[in-house]
Tab-separated table of C-alpha atoms in Angstrom:
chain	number	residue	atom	x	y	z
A	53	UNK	CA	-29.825	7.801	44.618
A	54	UNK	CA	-27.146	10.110	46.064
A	55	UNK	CA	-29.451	13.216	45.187
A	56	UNK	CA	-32.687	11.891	47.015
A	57	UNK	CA	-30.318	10.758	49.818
A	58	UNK	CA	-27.919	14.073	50.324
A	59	UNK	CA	-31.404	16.407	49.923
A	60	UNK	CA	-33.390	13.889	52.334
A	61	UNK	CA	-30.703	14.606	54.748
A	62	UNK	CA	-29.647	17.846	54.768
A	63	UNK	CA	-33.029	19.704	54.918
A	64	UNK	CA	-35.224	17.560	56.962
A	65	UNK	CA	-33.515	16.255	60.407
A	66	UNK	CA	-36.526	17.523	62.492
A	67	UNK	CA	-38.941	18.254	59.651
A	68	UNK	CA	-42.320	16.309	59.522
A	69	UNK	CA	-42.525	13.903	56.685
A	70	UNK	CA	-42.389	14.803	53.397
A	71	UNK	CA	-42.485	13.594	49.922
A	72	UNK	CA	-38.185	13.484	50.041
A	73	UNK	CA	-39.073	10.956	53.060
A	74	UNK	CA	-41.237	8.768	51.418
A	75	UNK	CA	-38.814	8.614	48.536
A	76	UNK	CA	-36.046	7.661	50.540
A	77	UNK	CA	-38.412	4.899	52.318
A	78	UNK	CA	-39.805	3.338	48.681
A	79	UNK	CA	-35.831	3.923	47.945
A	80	UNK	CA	-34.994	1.570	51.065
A	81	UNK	CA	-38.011	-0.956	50.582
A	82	UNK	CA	-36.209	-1.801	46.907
A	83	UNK	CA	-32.870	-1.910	48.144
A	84	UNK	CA	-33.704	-3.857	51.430
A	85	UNK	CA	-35.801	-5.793	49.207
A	86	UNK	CA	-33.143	-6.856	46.693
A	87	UNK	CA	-30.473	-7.657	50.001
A	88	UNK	CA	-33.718	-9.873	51.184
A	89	UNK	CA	-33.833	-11.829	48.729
A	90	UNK	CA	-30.305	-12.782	48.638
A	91	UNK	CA	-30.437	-13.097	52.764
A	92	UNK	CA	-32.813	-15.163	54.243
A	93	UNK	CA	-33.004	-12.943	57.260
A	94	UNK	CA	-36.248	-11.151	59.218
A	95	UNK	CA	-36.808	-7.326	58.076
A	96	UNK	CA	-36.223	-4.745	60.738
A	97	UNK	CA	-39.018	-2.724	61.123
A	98	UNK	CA	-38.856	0.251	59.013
A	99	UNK	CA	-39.858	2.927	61.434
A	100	UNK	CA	-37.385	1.575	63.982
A	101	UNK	CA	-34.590	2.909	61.774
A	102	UNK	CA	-34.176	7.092	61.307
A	103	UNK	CA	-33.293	8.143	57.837
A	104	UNK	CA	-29.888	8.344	58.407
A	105	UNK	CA	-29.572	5.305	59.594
A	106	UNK	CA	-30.858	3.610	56.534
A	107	UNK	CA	-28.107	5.622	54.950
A	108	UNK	CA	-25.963	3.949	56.470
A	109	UNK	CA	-26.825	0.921	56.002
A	110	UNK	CA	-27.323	0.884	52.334
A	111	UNK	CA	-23.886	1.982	52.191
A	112	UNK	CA	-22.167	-1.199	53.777
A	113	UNK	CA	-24.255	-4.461	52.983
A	114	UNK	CA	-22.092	-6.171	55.516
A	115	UNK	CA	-22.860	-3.528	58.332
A	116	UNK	CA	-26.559	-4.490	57.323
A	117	UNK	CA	-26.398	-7.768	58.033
A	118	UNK	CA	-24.542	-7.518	61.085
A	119	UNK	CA	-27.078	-4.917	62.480
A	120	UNK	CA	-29.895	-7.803	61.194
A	121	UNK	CA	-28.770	-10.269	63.068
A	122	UNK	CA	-28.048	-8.416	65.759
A	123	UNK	CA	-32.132	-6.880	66.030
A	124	UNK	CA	-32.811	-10.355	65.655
A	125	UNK	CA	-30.668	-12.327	68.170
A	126	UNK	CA	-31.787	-8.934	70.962
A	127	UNK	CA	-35.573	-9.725	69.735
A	128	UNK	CA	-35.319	-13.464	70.753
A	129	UNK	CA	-33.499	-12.739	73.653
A	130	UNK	CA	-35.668	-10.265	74.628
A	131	UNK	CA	-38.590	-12.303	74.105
A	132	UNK	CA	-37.618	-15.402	75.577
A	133	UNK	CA	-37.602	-12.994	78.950
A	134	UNK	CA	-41.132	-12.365	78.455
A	135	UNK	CA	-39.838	-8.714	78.222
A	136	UNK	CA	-41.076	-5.440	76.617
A	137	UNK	CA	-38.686	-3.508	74.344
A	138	UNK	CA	-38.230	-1.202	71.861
A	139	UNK	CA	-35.117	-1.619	69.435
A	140	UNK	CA	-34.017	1.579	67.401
A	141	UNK	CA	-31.287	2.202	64.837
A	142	UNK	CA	-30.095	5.752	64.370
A	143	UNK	CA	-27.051	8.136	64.059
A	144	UNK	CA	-25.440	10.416	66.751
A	145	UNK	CA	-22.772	12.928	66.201
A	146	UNK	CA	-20.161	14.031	68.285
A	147	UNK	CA	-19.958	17.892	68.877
A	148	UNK	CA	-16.320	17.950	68.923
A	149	UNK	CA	-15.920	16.363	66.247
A	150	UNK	CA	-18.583	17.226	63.727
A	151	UNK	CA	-17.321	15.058	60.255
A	152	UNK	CA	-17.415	11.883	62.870
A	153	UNK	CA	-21.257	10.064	63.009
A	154	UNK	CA	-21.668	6.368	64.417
A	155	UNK	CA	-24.840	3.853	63.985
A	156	UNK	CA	-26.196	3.375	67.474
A	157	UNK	CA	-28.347	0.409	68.706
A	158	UNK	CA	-30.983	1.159	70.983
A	159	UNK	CA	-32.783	-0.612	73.274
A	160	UNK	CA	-35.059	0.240	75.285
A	161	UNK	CA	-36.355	-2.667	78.097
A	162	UNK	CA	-39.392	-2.688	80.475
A	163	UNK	CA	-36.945	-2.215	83.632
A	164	UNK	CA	-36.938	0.536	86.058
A	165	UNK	CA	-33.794	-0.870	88.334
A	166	UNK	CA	-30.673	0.426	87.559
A	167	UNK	CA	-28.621	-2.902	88.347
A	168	UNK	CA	-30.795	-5.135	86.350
A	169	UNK	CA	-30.337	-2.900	83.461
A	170	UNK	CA	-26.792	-2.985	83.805
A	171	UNK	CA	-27.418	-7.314	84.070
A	172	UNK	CA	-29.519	-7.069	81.249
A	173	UNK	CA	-26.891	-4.723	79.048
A	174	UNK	CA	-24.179	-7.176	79.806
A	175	UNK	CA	-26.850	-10.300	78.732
A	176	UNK	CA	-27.464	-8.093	75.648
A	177	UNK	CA	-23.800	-7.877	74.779
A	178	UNK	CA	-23.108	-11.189	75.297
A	179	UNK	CA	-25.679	-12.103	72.814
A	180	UNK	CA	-24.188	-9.109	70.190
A	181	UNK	CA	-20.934	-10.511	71.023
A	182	UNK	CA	-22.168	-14.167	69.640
A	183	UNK	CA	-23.398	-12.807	66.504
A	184	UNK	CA	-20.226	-10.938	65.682
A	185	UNK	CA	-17.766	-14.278	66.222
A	186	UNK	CA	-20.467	-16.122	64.239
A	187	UNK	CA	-20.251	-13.597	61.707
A	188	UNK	CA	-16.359	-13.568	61.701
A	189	UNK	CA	-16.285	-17.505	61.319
A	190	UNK	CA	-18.387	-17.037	58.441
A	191	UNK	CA	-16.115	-14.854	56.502
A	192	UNK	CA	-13.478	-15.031	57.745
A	193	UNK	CA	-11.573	-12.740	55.018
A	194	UNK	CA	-13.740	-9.688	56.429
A	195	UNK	CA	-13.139	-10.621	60.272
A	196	UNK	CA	-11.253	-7.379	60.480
A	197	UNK	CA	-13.521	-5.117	58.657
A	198	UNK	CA	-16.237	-7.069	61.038
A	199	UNK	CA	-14.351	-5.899	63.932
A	200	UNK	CA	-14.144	-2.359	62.912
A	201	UNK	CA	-17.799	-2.259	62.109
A	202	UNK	CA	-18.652	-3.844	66.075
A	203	UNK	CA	-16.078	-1.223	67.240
A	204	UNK	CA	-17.871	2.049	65.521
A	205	UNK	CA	-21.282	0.818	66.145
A	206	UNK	CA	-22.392	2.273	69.683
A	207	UNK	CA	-25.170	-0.149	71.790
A	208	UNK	CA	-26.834	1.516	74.083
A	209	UNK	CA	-29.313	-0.007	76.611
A	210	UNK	CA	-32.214	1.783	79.046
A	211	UNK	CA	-35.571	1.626	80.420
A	212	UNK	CA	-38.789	2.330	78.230
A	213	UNK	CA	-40.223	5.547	79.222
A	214	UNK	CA	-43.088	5.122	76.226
A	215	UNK	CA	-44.065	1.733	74.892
């Protein structure tokens, strides 16, 4: 695992697919697979999660589950507004401060005015907001870790240029 996953990583950021890739996805499909089984919950699309992402998330079951029922509370949301969107998970690095990386939540909404994207982003967050106290009532011996996971994970919210 941590071979596939540190090579995958380090020599392919911006490189086209290649077999490491594919690896790492039939690596994920197993893994995501086994958590499935034990959690009742809708898959997130694979190719709406980068590689490092899906690090990430095989790392921390819990932060897995969190970002699951996040996608999914965002999708119905979404949905029930008759809206397009497009939901990506991925990584982003500060410059500064190089050994720090977050998991970013991306949407991306059918909206080209500013204010309603700011009305929809605080909607949005509401609904994230739900799922985490949900998720802390639920175990509530991990509502601290939970909040420490909802405070590193950056949501981000803007208008579909591509569909």
């Amino acid at each position: 695992m941590g071979n596939i996953i540190r090579s995958a990583f380090s020599e392919r950021e911006l490189r086209p697919r290649d077999h490491l890739s594919d690896a790492l996805d039939n690596y994920f499909n197993s893994q995501f697979r086994y958590f499935m089984e034990e959690t009742p919950l809708r898959i997130i699309k694979l190719d709406e999660v980068t590689d490092r992402a899906k690090h990430f998330l095989l790392k921390d079951k819990l932060l897995m589950k969190i970002v699951e029922k996040m996608t999914n509370k965002v999708k119905a949301f979404l949905t029930g507004l008759g809206r397009r969107y497009r939901i990506t998970i991925y990584t982003s690095r500060d410059m500064e401060v190089p050994d720090w990386e977050e998991v970013v939540f991306s949407i991306k909404v059918d909206e080209r005015d500013f204010d309603t994207i700011i009305a929809l982003w605080d909607k949005i967050e509401d609904e994230i907001e739900t799922v985490i106290g949900e998720m802390k009532q639920n175990r509530r011996q991990e509502a601290s870790y939970i909040d420490k996971i909802y405070q590193d994970l950056a949501i981000e919210v803007d208008r579909i240029i591509n569909v």
